[in-house]
Tab-separated table of C-alpha atoms in Angstrom:
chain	number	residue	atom	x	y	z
A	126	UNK	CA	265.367	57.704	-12.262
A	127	UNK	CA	262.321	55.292	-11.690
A	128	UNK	CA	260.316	56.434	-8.539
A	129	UNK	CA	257.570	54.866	-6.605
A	130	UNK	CA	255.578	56.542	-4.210
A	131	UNK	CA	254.337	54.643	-0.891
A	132	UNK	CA	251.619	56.235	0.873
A	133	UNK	CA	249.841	54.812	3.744
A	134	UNK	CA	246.425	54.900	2.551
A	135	UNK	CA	244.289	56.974	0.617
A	136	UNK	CA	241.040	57.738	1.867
A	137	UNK	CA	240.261	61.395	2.328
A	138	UNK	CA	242.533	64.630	1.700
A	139	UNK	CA	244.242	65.924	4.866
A	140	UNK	CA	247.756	67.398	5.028
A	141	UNK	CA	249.693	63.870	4.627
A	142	UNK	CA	247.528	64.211	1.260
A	143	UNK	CA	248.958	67.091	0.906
A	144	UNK	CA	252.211	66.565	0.641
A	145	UNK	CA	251.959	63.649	-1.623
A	146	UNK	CA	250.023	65.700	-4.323
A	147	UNK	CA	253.362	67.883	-4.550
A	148	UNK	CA	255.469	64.961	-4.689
A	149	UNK	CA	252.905	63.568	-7.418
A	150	UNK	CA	253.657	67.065	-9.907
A	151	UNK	CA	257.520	66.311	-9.131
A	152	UNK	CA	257.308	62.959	-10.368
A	153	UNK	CA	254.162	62.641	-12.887
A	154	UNK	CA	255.210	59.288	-14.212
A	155	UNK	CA	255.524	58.146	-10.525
A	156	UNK	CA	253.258	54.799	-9.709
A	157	UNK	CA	251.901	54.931	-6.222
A	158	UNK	CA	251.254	52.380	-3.865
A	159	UNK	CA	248.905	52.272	-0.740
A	160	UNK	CA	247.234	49.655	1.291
A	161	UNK	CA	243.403	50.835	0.630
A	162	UNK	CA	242.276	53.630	-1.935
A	163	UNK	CA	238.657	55.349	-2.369
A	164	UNK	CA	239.298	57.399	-5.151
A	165	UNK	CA	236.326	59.663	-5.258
A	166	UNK	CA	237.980	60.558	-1.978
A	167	UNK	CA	241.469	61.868	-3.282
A	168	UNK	CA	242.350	64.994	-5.668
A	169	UNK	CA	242.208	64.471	-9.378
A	170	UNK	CA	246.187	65.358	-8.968
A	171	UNK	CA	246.699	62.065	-7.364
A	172	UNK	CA	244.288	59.648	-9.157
A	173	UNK	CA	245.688	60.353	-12.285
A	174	UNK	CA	248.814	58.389	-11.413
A	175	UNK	CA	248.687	54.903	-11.419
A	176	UNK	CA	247.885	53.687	-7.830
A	177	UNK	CA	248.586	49.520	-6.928
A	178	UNK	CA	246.759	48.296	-3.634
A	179	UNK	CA	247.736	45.454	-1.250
A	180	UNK	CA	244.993	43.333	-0.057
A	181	UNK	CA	244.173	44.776	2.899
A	182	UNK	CA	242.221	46.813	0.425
A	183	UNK	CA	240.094	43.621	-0.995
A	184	UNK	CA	239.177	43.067	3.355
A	185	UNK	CA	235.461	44.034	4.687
A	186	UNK	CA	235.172	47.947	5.201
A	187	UNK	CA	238.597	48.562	4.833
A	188	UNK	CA	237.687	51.902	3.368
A	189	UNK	CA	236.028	52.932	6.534
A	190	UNK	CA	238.270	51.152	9.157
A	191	UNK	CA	241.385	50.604	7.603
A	192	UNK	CA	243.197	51.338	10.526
A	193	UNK	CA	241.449	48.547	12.526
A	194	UNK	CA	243.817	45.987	9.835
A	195	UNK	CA	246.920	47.955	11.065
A	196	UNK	CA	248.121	44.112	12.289
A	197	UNK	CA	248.727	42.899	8.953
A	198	UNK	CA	250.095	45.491	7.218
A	199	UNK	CA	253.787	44.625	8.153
A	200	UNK	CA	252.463	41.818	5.571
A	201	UNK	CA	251.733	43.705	2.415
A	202	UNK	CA	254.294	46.468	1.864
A	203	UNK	CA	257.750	45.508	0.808
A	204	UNK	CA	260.917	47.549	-0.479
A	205	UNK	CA	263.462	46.179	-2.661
A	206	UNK	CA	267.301	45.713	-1.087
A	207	UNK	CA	268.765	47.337	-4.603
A	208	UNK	CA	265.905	50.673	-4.137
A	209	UNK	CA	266.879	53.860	-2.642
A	210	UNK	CA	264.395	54.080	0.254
A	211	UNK	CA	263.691	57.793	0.987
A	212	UNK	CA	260.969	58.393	4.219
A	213	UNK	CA	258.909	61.801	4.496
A	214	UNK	CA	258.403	61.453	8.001
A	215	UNK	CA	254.762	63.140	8.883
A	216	UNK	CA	255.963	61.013	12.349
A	217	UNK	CA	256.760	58.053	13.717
A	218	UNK	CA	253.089	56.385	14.833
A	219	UNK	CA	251.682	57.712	17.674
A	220	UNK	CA	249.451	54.841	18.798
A	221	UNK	CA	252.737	52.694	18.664
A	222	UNK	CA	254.778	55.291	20.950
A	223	UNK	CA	254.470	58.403	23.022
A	224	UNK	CA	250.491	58.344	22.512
A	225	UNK	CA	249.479	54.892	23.262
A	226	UNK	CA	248.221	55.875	26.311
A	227	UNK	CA	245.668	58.449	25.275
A	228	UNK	CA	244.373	55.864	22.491
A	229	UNK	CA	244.229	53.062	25.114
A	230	UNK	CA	242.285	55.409	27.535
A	231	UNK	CA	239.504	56.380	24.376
A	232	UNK	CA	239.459	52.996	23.149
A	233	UNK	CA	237.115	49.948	24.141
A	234	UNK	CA	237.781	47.046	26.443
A	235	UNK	CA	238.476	44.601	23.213
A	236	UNK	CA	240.536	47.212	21.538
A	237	UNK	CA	242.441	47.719	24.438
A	238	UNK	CA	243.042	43.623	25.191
A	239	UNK	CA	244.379	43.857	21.489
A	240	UNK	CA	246.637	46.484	21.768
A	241	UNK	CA	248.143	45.029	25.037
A	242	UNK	CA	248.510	42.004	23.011
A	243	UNK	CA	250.235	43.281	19.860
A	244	UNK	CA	251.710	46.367	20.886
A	245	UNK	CA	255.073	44.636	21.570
A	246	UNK	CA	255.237	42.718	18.377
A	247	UNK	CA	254.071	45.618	16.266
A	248	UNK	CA	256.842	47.920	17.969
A	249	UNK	CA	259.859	45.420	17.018
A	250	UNK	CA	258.549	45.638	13.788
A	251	UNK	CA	258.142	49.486	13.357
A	252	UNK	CA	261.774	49.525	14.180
A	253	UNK	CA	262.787	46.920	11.749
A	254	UNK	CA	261.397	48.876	9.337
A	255	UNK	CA	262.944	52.252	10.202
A	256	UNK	CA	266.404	50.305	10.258
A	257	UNK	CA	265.335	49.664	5.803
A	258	UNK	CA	265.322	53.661	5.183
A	259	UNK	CA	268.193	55.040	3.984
A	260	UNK	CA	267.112	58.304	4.272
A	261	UNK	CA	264.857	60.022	6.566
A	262	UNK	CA	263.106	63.629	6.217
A	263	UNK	CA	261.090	64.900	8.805
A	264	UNK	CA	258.202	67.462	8.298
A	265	UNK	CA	259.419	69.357	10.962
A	266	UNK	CA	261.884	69.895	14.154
A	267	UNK	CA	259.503	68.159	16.352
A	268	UNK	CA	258.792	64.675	14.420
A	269	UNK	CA	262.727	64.734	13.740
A	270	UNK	CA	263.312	64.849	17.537
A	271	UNK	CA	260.811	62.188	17.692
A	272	UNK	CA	262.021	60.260	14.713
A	273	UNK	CA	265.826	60.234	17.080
A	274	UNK	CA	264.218	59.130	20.237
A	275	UNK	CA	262.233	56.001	19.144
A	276	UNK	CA	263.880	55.030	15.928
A	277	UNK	CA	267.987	56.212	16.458
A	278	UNK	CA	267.666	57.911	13.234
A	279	UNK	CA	268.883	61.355	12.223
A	280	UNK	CA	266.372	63.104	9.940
A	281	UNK	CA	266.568	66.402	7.712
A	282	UNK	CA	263.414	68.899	8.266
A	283	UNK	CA	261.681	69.869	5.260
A	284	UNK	CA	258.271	71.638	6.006
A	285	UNK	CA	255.531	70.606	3.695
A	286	UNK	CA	254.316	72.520	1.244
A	287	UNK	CA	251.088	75.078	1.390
A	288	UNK	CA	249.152	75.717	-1.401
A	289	UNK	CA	249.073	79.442	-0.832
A	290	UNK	CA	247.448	80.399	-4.176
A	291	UNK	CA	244.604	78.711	-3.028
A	292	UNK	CA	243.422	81.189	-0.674
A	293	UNK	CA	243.175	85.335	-0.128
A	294	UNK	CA	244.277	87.106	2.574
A	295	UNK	CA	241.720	89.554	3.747
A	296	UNK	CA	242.489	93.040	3.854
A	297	UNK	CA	241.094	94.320	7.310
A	298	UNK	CA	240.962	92.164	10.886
A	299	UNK	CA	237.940	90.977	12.611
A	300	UNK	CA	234.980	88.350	11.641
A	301	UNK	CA	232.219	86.501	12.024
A	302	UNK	CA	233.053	83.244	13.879
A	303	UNK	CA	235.802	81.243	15.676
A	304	UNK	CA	236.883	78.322	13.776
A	305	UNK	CA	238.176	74.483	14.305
A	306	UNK	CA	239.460	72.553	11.041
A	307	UNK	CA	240.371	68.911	10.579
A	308	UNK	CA	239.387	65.139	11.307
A	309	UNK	CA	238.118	64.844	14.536
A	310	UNK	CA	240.210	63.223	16.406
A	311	UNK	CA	240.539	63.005	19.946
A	312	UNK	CA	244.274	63.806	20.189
A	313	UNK	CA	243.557	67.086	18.579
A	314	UNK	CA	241.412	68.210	21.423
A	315	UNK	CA	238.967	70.156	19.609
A	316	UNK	CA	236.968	69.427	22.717
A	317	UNK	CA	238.752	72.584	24.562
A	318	UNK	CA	237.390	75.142	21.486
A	319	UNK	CA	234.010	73.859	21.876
A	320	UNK	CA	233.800	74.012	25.834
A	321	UNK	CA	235.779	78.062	25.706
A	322	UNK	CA	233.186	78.893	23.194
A	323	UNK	CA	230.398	77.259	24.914
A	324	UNK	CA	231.408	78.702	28.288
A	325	UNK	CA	232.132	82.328	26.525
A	326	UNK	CA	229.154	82.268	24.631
A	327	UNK	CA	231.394	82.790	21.081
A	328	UNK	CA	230.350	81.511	17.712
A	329	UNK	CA	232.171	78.732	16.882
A	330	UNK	CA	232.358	76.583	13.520
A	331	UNK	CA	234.085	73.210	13.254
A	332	UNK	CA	234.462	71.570	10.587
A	333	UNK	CA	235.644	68.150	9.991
A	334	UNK	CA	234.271	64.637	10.833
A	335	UNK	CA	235.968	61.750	12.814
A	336	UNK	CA	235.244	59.245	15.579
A	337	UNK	CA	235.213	62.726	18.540
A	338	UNK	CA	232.006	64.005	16.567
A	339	UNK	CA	229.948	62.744	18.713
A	340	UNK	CA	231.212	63.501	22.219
A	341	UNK	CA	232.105	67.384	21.159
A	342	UNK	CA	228.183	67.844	20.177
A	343	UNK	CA	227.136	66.885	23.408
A	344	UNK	CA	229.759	69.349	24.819
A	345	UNK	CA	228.330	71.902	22.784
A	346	UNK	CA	226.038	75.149	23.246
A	347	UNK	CA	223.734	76.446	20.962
A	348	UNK	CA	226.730	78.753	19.733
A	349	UNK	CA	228.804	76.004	18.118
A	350	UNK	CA	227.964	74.929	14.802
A	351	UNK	CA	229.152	71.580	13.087
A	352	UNK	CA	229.475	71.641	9.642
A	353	UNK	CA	230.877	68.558	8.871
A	354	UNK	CA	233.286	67.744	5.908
A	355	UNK	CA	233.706	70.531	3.566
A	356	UNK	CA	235.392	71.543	-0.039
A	357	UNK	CA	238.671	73.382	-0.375
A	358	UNK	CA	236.973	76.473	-2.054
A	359	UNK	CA	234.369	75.939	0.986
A	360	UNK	CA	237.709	75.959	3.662
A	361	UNK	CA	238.846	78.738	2.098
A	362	UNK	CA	236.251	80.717	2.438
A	363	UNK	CA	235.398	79.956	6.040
A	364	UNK	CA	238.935	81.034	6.779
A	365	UNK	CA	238.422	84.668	5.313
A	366	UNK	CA	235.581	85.140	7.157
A	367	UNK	CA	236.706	83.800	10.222
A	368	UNK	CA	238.030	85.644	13.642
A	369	UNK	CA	240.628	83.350	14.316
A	370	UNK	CA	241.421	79.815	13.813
A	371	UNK	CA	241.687	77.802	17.004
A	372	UNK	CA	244.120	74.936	17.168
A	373	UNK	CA	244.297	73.265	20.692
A	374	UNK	CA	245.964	70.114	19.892
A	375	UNK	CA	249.298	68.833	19.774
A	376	UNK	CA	250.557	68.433	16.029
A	377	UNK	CA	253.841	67.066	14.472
A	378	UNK	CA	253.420	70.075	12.165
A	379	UNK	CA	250.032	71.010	11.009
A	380	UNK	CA	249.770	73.060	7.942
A	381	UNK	CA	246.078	74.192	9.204
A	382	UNK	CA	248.082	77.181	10.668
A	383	UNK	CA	249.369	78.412	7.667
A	384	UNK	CA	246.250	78.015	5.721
A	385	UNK	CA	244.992	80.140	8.129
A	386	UNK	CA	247.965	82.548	8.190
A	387	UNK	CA	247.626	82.925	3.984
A	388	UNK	CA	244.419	83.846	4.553
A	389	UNK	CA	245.242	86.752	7.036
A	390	UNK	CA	243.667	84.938	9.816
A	391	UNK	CA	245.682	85.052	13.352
A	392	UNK	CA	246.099	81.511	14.786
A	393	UNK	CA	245.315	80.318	18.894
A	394	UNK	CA	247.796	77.471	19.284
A	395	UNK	CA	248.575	75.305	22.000
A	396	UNK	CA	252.286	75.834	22.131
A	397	UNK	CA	253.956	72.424	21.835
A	398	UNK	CA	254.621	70.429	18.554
A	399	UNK	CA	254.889	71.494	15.044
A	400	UNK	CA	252.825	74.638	16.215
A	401	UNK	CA	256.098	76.569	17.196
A	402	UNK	CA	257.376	76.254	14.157
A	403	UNK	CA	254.630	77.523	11.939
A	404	UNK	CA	252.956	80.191	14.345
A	405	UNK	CA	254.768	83.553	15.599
A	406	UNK	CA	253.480	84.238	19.357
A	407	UNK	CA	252.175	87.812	19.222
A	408	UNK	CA	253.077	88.665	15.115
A	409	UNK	CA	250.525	85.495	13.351
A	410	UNK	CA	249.014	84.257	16.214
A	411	UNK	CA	249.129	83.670	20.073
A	412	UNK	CA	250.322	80.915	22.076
A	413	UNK	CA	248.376	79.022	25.408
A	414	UNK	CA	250.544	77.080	27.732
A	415	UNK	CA	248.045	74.126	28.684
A	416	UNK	CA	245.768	71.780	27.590
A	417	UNK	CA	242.837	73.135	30.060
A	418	UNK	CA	239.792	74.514	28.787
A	419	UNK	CA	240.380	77.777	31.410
A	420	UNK	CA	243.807	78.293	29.081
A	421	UNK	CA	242.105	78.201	25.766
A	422	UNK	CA	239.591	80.498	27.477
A	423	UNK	CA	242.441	83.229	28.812
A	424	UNK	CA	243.711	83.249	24.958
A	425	UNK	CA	240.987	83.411	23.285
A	426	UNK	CA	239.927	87.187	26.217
A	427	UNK	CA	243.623	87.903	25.031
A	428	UNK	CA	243.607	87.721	21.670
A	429	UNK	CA	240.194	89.650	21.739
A	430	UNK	CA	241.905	92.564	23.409
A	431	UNK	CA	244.714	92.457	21.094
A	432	UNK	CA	243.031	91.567	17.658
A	433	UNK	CA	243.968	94.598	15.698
A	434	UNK	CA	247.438	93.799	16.052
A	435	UNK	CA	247.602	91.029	13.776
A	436	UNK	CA	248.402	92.076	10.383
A	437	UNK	CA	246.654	90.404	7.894
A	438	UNK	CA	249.377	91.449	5.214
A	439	UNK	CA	252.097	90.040	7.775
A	440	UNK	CA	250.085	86.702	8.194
A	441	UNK	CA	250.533	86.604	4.685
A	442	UNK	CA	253.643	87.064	4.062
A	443	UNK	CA	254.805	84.302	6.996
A	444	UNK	CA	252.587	82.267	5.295
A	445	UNK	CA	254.712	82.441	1.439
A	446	UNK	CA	257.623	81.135	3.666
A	447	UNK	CA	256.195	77.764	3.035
A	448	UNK	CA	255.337	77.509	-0.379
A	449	UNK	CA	255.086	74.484	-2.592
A	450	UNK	CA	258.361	75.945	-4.788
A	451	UNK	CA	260.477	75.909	-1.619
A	452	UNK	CA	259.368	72.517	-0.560
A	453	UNK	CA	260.536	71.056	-4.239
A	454	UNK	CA	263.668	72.816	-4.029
A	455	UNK	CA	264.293	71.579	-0.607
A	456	UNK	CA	263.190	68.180	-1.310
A	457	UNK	CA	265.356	67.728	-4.588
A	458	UNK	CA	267.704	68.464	-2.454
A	459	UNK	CA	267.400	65.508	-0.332
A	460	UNK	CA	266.894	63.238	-3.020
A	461	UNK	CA	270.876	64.258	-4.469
A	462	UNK	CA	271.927	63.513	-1.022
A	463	UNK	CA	270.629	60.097	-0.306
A	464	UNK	CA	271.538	59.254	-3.929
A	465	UNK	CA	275.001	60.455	-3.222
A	466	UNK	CA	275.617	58.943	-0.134
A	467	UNK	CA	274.278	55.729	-1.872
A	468	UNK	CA	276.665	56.011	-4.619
A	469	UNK	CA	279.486	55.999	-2.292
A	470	UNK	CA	278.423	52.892	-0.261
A	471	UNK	CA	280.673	50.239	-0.985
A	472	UNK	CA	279.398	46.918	-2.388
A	473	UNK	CA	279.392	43.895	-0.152
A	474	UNK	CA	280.881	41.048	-2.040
């Protein structure tokens, strides 16, 4: 079996990253193909494949604003009608969809006059596309639902996979610091940690960097610390040492949580998206009904009163639920299906 893997771009490791470095030790011989690549940016796991770029890659700073040439892309990625076309779903764009009013509001008055301009045209064609899968796998419940609603498509849920041996769970509860983790993004409100911590006077590290950077340090108090993009063994660390990880955004799945949860470190989590999935309320981690700084506030008193609670050992063992074994097991799995059901389509003469 010949397999290609498509990747949106590669330009920094995050979860989507992630996931694609396990799919990269299931299939070594794999090529992979991506509109724009900065390979000191990705894991030696990945670069060692063989990685083809379209030319959005060859335009001015498309390392740095790739997303910015998200116009022509429908130009430079093509599947073949004889190829089994298998999607991992991380979800179906946001800015395209449900979210396109949150990016309009944060964006500029010319990058709003383009997206009123091309939003319609780029939506026909994000649904042209999904109509070329023959297979779709969602990373969890919530994209799936999603994936149904804007696309008509029924997906499969595999969660991705964690690296769990990459991190040790502490043996005892309590620590030094509140943290935030991941690109800073506006959608994943990291604004609401920083204000709670301000306003409660907690130590707070975030770290991460993104377009938000900015506007959180000028929400900040003296008790925040930013310590911008750091190394896995770095991550790691921080997450032993830290009280709890906050997580006030809404995620299609976010595997932050179980990082967090291998490490023996209880989770605050908005509870919507993928965060239901991943976090137990009251057993890995507690749960805050709204997006309002006073909400992240009342969990963060909560979980202070109830912090010996959470079981390190417990975290731990939630977090071995998602290992990278399962995922490839799970996975395989969906690759036999599609290439069943493909098998049994009948030829059109």
């Amino acid at each position: 079996m010949r397999v290609a893997l498509v990747h949106y771009w590669l330009v920094g490791m995050a979860g989507g990253e992630r996931v694609l470095e396990a799919l990269c030790r299931m299939y070594p011989q794999a090529d992979i193909f991506t509109h724009v690549l900065d390979k000191a940016a990705i894991s030696p796991v990945i670069a060692a494949h063989h990685i083809e770029t379209t030319f959005i890659h060859r335009l001015p700073g498309s390392r740095k604003y790739y997303q910015r040439y998200l116009p022509l892309m429908p130009l430079a990625l093509v599947t073949r009608a004889d190829s089994l076309h298998l999607c991992y779903c991380h979800t179906p764009m946001r800015y395209l969809w449900d979210s396109w009013p949150d990016y309009m509001a944060s964006a500029g008055p010319l990058t709003r006059l383009g997206m009123r301009l091309l939003l319609p045209g780029l939506r026909r064609w994000d649904l042209a596309s999904s109509f070329r899968v023959d297979h779709f796998v969602a990373n969890s419940g919530f994209v799936a639902r999603r994936i149904r609603k804007h696309w008509r498509r029924q997906a499969a849920v595999v969660y991705p996979p964690v690296n769990i041996a990459a991190f040790t769970a502490r043996q005892r509860t309590g620590g030094d610091f509140y943290l935030c983790l991941g690109r800073l993004t506006h959608y994943k409100r990291v604004d609401l940690a920083v204000r709670a911590c301000s306003r409660l006077n907690r130590p707070l590290v975030v770290v991460g960097e993104g377009e938000a950077l900015k506007a959180l340090k000028a929400q900040a108090a003296p008790c925040v610390r930013f310590a911008g993009r750091q190394d896995d063994v770095t991550v790691a660390n921080l997450l032993t040492r830290s009280r709890a990880l906050l997580f006030p955004g809404e995620e299609d799945f976010g595997i932050v949580p179980l990082e967090a949860a291998a490490s023996g470190v209880p989770v605050l989590a908005y509870g919507r998206g993928g965060a239901v999935e991943t976090v137990q309320d009251g057993i890995t981690g507690l749960f805050f009904a709204h997006q309002h700084v006073e909400a992240m506030e009342a969990a963060i008193l909560e979980f202070e009163k109830r912090e010996r609670e959470f079981d390190p050992l417990v975290l731990r063992r939630h977090a071995e639920n998602f290992s990278e074994e399962r995922f490839r097991q799970e996975f395989a799995r969906q690759v036999a299906t599609a290439r069943t059901a493909q098998s049994r389509m009948p030829e059109i003469q």
